[in-house]
mmCIF file of C-alpha atoms in Angstrom:
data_model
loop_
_atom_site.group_PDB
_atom_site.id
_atom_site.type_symbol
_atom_site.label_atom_id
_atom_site.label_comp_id
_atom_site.label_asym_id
_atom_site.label_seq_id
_atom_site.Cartn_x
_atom_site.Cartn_y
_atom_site.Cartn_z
ATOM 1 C CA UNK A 1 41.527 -77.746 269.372
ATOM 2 C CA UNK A 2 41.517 -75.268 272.483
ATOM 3 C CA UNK A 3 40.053 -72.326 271.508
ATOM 4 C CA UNK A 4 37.708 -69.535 273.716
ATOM 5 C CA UNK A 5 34.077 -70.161 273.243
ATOM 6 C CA UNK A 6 33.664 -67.447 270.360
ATOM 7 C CA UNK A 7 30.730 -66.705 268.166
ATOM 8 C CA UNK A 8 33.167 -67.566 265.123
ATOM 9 C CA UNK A 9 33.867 -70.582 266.104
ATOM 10 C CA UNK A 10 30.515 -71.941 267.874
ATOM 11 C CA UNK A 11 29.501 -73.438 264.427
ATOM 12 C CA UNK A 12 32.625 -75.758 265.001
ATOM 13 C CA UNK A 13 31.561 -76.935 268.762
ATOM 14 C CA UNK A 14 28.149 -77.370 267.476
ATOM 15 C CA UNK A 15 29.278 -79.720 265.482
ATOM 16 C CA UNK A 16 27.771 -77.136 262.370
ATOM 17 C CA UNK A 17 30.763 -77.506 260.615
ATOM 18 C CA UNK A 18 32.831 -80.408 259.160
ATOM 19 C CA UNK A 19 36.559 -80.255 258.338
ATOM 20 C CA UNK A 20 38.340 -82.648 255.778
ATOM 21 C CA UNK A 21 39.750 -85.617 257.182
ATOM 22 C CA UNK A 22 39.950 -84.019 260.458
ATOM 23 C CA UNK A 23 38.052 -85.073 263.961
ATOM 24 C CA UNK A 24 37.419 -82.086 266.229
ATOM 25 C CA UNK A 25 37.306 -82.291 269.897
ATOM 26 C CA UNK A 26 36.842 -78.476 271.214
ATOM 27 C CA UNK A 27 37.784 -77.156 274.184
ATOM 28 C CA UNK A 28 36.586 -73.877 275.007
ATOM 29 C CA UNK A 29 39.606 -72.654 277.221
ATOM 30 C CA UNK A 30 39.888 -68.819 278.618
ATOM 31 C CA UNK A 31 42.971 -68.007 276.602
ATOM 32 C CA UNK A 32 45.282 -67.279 279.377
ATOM 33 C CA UNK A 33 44.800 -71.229 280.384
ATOM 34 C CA UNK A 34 45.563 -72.272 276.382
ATOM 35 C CA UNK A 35 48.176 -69.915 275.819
ATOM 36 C CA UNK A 36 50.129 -71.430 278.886
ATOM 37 C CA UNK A 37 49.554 -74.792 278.212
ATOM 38 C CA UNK A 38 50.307 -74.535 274.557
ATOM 39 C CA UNK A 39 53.537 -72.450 274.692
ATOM 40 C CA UNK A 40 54.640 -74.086 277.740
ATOM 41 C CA UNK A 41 53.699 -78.004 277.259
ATOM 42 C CA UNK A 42 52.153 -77.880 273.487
ATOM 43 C CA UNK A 43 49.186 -80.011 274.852
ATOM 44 C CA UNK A 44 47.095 -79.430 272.352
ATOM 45 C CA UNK A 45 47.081 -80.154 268.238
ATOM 46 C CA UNK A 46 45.917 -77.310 267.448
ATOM 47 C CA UNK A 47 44.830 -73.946 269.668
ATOM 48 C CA UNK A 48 44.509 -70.431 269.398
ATOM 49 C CA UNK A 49 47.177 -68.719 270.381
ATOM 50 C CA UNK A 50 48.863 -65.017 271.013
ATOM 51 C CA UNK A 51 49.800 -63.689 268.222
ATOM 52 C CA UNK A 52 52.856 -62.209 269.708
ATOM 53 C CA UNK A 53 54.025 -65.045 271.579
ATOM 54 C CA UNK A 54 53.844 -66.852 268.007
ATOM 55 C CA UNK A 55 56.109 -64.800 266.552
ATOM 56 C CA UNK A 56 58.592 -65.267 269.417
ATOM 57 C CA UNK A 57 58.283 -69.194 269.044
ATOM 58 C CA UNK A 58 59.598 -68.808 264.944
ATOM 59 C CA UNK A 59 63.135 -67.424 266.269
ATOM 60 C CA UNK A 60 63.367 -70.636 268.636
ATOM 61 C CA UNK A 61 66.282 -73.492 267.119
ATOM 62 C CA UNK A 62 63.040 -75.874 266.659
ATOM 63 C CA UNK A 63 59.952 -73.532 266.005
ATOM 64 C CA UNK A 64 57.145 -76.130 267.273
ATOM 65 C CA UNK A 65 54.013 -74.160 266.177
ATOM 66 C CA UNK A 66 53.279 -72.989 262.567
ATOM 67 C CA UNK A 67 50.011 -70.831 261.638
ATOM 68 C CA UNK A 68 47.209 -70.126 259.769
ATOM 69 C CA UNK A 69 45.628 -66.656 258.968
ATOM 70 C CA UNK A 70 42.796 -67.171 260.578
ATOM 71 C CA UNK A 71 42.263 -64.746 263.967
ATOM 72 C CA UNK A 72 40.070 -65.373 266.431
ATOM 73 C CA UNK A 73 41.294 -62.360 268.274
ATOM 74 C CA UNK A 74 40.851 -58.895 267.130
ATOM 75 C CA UNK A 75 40.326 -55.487 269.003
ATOM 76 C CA UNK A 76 41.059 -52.005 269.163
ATOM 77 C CA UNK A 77 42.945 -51.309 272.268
ATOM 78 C CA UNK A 78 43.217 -47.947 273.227
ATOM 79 C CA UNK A 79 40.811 -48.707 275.483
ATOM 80 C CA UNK A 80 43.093 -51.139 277.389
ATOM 81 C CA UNK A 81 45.351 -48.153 278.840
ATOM 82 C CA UNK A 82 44.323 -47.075 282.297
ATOM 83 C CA UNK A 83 46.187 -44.486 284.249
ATOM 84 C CA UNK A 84 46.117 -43.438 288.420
ATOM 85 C CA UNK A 85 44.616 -39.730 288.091
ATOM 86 C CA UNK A 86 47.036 -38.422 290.521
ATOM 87 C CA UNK A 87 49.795 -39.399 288.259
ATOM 88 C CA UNK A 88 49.956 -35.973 286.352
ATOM 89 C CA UNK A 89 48.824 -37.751 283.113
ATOM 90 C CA UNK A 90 46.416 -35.697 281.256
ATOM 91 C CA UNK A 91 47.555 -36.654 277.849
ATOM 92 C CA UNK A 92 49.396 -39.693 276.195
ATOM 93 C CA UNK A 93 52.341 -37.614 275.855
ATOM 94 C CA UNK A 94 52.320 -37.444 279.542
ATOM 95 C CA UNK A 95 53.668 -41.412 279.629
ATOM 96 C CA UNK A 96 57.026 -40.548 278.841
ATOM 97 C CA UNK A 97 59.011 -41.004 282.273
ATOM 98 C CA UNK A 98 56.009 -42.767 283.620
ATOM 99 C CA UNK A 99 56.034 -46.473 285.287
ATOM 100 C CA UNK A 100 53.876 -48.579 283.243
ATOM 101 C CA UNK A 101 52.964 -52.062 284.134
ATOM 102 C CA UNK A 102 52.016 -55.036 281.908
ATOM 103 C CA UNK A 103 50.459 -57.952 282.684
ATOM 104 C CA UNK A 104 53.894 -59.230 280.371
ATOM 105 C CA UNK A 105 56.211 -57.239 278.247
ATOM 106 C CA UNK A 106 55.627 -59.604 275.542
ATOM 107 C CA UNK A 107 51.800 -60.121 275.566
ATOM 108 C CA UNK A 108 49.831 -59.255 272.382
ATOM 109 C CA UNK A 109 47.536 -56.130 273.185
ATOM 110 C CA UNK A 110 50.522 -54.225 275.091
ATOM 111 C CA UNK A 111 52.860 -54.855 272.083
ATOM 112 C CA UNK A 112 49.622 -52.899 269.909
ATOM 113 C CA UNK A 113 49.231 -50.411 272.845
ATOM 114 C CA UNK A 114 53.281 -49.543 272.975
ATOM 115 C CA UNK A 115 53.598 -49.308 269.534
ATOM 116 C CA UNK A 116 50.305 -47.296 268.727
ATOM 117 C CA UNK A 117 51.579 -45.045 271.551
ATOM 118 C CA UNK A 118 55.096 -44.465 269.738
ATOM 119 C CA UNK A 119 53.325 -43.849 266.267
ATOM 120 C CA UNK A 120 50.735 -42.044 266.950
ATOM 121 C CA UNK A 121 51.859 -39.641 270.358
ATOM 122 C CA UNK A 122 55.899 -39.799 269.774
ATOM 123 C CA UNK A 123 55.881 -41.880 273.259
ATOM 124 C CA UNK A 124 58.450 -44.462 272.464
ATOM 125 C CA UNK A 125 58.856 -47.561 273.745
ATOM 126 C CA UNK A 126 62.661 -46.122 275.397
ATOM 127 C CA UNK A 127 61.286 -43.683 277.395
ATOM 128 C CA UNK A 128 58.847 -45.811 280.052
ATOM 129 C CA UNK A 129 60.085 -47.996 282.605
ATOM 130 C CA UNK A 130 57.807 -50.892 282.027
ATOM 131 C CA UNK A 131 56.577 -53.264 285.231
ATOM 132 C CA UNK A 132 55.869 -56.730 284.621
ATOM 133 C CA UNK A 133 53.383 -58.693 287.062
ATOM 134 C CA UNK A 134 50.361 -60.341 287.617
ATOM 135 C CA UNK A 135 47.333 -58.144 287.170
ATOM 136 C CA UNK A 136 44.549 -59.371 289.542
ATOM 137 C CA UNK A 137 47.192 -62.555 291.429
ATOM 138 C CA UNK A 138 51.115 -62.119 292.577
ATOM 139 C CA UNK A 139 53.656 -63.675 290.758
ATOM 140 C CA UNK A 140 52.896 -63.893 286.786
ATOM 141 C CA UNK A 141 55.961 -64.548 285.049
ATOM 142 C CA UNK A 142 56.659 -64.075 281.175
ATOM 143 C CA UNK A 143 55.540 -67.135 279.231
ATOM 144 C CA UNK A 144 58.450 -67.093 276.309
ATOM 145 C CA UNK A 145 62.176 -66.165 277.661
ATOM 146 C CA UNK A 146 62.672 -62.702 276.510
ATOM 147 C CA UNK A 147 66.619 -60.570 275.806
ATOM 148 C CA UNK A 148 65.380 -56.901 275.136
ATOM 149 C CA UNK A 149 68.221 -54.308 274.538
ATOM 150 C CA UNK A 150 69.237 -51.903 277.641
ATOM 151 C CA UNK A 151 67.568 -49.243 276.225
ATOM 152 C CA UNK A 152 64.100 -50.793 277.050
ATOM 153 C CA UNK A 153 63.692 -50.980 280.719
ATOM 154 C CA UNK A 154 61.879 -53.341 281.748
ATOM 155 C CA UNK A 155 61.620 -54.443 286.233
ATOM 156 C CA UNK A 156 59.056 -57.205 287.852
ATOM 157 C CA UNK A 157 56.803 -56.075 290.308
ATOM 158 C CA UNK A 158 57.381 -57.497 293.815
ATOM 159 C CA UNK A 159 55.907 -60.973 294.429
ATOM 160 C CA UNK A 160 53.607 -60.319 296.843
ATOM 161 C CA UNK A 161 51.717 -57.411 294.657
ATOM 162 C CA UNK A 162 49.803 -56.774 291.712
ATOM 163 C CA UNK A 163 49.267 -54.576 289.132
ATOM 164 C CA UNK A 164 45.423 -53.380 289.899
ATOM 165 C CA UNK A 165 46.704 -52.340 293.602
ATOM 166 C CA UNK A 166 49.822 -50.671 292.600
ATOM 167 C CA UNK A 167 47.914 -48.682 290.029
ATOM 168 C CA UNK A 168 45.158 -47.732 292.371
ATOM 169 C CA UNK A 169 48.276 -46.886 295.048
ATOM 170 C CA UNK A 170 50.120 -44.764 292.517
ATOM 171 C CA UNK A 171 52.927 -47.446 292.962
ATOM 172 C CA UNK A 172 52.600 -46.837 289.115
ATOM 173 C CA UNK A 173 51.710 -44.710 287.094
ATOM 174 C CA UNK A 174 49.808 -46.455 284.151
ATOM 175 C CA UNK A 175 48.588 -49.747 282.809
ATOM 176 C CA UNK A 176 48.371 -51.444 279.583
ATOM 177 C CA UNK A 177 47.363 -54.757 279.058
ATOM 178 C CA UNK A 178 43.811 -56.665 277.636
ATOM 179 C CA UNK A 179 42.090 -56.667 280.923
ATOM 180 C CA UNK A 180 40.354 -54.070 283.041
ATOM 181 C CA UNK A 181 42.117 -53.805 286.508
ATOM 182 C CA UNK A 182 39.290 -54.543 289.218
ATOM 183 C CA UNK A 183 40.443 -50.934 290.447
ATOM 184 C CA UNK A 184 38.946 -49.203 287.947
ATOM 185 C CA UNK A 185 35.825 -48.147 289.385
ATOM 186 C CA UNK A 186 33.246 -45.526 289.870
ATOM 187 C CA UNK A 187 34.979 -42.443 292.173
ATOM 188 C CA UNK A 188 38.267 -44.271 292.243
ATOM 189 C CA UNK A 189 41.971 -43.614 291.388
ATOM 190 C CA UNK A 190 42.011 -44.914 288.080
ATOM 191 C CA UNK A 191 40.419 -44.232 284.992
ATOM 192 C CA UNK A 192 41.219 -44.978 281.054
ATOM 193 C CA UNK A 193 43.695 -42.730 279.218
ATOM 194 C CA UNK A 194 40.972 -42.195 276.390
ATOM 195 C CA UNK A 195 37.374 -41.993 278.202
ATOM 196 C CA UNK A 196 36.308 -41.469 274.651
ATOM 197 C CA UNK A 197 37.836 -44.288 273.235
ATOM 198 C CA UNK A 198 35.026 -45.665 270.930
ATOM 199 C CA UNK A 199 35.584 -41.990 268.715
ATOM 200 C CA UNK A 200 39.846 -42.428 268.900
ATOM 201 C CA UNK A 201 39.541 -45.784 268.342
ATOM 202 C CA UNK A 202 37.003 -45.351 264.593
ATOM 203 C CA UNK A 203 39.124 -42.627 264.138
ATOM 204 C CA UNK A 204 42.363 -44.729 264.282
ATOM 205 C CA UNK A 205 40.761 -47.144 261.983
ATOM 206 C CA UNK A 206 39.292 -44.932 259.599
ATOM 207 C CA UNK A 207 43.069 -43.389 258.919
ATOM 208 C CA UNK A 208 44.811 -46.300 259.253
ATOM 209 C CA UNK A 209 42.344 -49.355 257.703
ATOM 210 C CA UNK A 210 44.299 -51.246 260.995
ATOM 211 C CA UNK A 211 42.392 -53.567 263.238
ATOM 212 C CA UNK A 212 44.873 -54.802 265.662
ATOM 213 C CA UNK A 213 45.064 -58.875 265.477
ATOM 214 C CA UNK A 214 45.639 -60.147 268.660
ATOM 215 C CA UNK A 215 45.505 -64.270 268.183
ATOM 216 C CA UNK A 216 46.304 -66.610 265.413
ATOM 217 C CA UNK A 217 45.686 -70.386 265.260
ATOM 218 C CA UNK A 218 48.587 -72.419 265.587
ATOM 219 C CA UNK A 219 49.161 -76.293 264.875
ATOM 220 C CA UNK A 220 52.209 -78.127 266.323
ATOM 221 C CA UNK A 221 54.995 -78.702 263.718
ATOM 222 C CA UNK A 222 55.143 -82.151 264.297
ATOM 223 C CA UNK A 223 51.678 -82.535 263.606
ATOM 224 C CA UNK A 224 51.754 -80.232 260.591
ATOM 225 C CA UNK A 225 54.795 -81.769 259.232
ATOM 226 C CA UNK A 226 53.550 -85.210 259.075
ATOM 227 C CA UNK A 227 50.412 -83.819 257.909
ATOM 228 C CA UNK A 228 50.481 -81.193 255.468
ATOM 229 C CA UNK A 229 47.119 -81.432 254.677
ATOM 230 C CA UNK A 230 45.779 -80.298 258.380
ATOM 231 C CA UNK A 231 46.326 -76.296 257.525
ATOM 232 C CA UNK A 232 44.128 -75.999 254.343
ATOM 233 C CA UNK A 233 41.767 -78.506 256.313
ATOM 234 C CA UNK A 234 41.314 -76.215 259.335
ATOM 235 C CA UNK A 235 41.399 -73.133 257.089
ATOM 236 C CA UNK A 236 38.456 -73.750 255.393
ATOM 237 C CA UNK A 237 36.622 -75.387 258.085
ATOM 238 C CA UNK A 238 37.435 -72.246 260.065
ATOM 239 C CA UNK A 239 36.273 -69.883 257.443
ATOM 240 C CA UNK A 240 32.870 -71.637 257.261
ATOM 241 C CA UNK A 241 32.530 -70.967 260.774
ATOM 242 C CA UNK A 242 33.137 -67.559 260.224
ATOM 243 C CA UNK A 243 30.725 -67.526 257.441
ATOM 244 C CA UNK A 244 27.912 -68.796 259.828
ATOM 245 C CA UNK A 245 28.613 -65.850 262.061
ATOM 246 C CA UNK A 246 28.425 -63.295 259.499
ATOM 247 C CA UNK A 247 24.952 -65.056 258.798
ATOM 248 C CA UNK A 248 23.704 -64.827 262.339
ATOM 249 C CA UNK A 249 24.596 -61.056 263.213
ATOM 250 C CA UNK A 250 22.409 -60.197 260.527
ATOM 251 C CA UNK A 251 19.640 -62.161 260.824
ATOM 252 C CA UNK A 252 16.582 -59.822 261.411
ATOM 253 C CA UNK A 253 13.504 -62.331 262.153
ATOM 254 C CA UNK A 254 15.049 -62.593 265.667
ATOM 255 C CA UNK A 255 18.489 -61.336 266.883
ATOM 256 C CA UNK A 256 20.611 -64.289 267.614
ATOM 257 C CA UNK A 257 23.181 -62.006 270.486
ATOM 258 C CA UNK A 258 22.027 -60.095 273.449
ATOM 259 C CA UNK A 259 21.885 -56.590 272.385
ATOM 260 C CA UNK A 260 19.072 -54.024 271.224
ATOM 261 C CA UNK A 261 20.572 -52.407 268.610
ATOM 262 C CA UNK A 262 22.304 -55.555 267.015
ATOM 263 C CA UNK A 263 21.576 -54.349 263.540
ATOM 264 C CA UNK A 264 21.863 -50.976 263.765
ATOM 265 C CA UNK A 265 25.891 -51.432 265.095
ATOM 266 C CA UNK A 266 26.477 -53.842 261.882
ATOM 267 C CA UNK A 267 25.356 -51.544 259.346
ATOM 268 C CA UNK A 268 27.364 -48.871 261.328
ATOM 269 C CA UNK A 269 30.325 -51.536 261.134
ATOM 270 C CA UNK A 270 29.683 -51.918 257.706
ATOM 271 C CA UNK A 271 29.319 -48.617 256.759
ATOM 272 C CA UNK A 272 33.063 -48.653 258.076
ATOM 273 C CA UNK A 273 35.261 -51.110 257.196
ATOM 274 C CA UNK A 274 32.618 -53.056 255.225
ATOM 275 C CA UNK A 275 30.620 -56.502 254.754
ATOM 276 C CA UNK A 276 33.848 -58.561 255.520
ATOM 277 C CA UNK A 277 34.875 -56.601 258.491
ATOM 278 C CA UNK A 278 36.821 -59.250 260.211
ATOM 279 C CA UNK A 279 39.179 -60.666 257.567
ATOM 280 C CA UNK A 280 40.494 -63.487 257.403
ATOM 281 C CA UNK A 281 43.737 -64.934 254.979
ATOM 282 C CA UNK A 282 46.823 -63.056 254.241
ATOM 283 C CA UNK A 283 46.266 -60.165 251.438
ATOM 284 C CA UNK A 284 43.815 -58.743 253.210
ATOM 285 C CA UNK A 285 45.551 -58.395 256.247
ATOM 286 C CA UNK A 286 48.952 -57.497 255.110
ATOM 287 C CA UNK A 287 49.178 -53.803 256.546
ATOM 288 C CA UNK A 288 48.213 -55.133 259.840
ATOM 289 C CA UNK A 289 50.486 -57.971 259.909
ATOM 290 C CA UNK A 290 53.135 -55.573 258.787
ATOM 291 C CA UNK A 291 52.450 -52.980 261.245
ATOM 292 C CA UNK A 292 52.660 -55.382 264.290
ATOM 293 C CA UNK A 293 55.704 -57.465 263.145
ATOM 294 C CA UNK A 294 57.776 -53.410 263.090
ATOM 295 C CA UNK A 295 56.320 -52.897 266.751
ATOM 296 C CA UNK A 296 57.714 -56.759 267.557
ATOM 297 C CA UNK A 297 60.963 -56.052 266.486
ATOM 298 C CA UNK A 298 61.022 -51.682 267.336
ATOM 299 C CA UNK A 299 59.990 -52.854 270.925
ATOM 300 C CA UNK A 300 63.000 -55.934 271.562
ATOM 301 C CA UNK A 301 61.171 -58.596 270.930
ATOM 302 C CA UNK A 302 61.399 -60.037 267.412
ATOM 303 C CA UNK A 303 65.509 -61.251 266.790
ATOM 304 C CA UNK A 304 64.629 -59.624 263.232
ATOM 305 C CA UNK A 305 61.786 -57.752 261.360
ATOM 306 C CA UNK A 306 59.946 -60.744 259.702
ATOM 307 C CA UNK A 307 57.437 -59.795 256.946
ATOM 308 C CA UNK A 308 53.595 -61.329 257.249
ATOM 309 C CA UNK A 309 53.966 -64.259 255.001
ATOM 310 C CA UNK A 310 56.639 -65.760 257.354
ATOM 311 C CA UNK A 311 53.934 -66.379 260.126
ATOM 312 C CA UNK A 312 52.104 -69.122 258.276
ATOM 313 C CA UNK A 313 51.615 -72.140 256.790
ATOM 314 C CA UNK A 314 52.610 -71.928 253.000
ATOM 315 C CA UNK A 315 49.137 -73.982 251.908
ATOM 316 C CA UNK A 316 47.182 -71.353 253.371
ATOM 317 C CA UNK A 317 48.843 -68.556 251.477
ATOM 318 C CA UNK A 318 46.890 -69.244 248.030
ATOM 319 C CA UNK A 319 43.479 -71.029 246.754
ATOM 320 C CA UNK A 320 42.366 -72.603 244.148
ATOM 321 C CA UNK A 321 39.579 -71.145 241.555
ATOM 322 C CA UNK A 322 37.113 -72.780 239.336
#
């Protein structure tokens, strides 16, 4: 299983947690490295993987991954938009007839970012020439082959450049993507589109009950399909996980993460979107799902507009009850 070294799942590289018939070796891969080596060579049984490159890989003649609602990944990204302050953008609005670059057109958190853009601020995806490159190194291509309409315009950057210069240049005009450029930096060129994003971001949530997935966890077909049992297996193992987290942010005798006010930001969390704040399993995430499938398909990706229970494995779509 490659999978980033998250709190959620530290229980499982602990060796904390025990799944049904199933041997774990983890490897705690920065997702860029396990994205690319699952989409491109499917090295591993099971990883995490991008959400929207998963959907992409279901419209393929053979789909070779299949999924389980469980999602490592989640995060509010209006944060994740950065703009050059000589641009003229004051307001999201502003975007329209911009140059925006993405790390790539098809990566999760711009996919959230374009489409929360087009709800939200009547910026659609149409009117933004959109420039694809490497963020921090030249030449990052797209991982899964894409055919967007001719209404979305969409150029690669020059080989020899990257996104974090061109921004701090004014070669473009704006950024969005799940990293911050390296040019964004005290007295510089570039700052975030909402310097208040903590507020817009609640806010969003608080209307909306969304809280943008970003990854799933995918198993290769062939494994699955020999193996049926492997996605209720890594489900609940996965959960369990989860469950130890839940246990550890609010453990009081001594905090168990890095920061102060550790309590005090769960119970505000809480107080939110409540105890089980990062859902896992279908019903519970159904608006969300929903919601980023339409931006897949609004924004040229998706071949069709798939509905959430198409993403994953059917064994992981009900439980049993005592």
């Amino acid at each position: 299983m490659a999978c980033w070294d998250y709190d959620r799942t530290r229980a499982i590289m602990e060796n904390r947690v025990a799944f049904d018939g199933i041997e774990v070796t983890y490897l705690p891969l920065v997702v860029e490295e396990t994205f690319f080596r699952m989409m491109r060579h499917q090295e591993f049984d099971v990883s995490e993987m991008s959400l929207s490159s998963y959907t992409l890989s279901l419209f393929a003649d053979k789909p070779p991954f299949i999924a389980i609602p469980v999602f490592p990944s989640r995060m509010f990204r209006h944060n994740g938009i950065f703009i050059n302050t000589n641009s003229g953008i004051r307001e999201p609005r502003d975007l329209a007839g911009k140059r925006v670059g993405t790390p790539e057109y098809q990566l999760t958190a711009p996919v959230w970012q374009r489409g929360i853009l087009s709800d939200e601020y009547k910026v659609p995806v149409t009117s933004m020439l959109h420039l694809q490159g490497g963020l921090e190194e030249p030449g990052r291509e797209e991982k899964a082959p894409l055919a967007l309409p001719p209404t979305i315009k969409l150029q690669e950057i020059p080989k020899d450049k990257t996104l974090s210069q061109m921004l701090e240049t004014g070669e473009i005009d704006a950024l969005v993507g799940p990293r911050v450029p390296s040019s964004f930096k005290p007295g510089g060129k570039v700052r975030r589109l909402f310097e208040d994003y903590g507020s817009v971001e609640r806010e969003y949530y608080q209307r909306t009950k969304i809280f943008p997935i970003m990854h799933v966890v995918a198993i290769r077909r062939e494994v699955y399909e020999k193996h049926p049992w492997v996605a209720q297996s890594l489900y609940k193992g996965l959960i369990e996980a989860q469950r130890i987290t839940y246990q550890d942010l609010r453990e009081t005798a001594a905090l168990k993460t890095m920061l102060p006010w550790l309590i005090q930001h769960v119970e505000e969390t809480e107080k939110l979107m409540g105890k089980e704040f990062w859902p896992y399993g279908l019903e519970p995430n159904v608006k969300t799902l929903q919601t980023f499938l339409r931006y897949s398909f609004e924004q040229g990706l998706a071949k069709r507009l798939l509905a959430p229970k198409d993403l994953f494995a059917r064994e992981t779509l009900e439980s049993f009850k005592i």
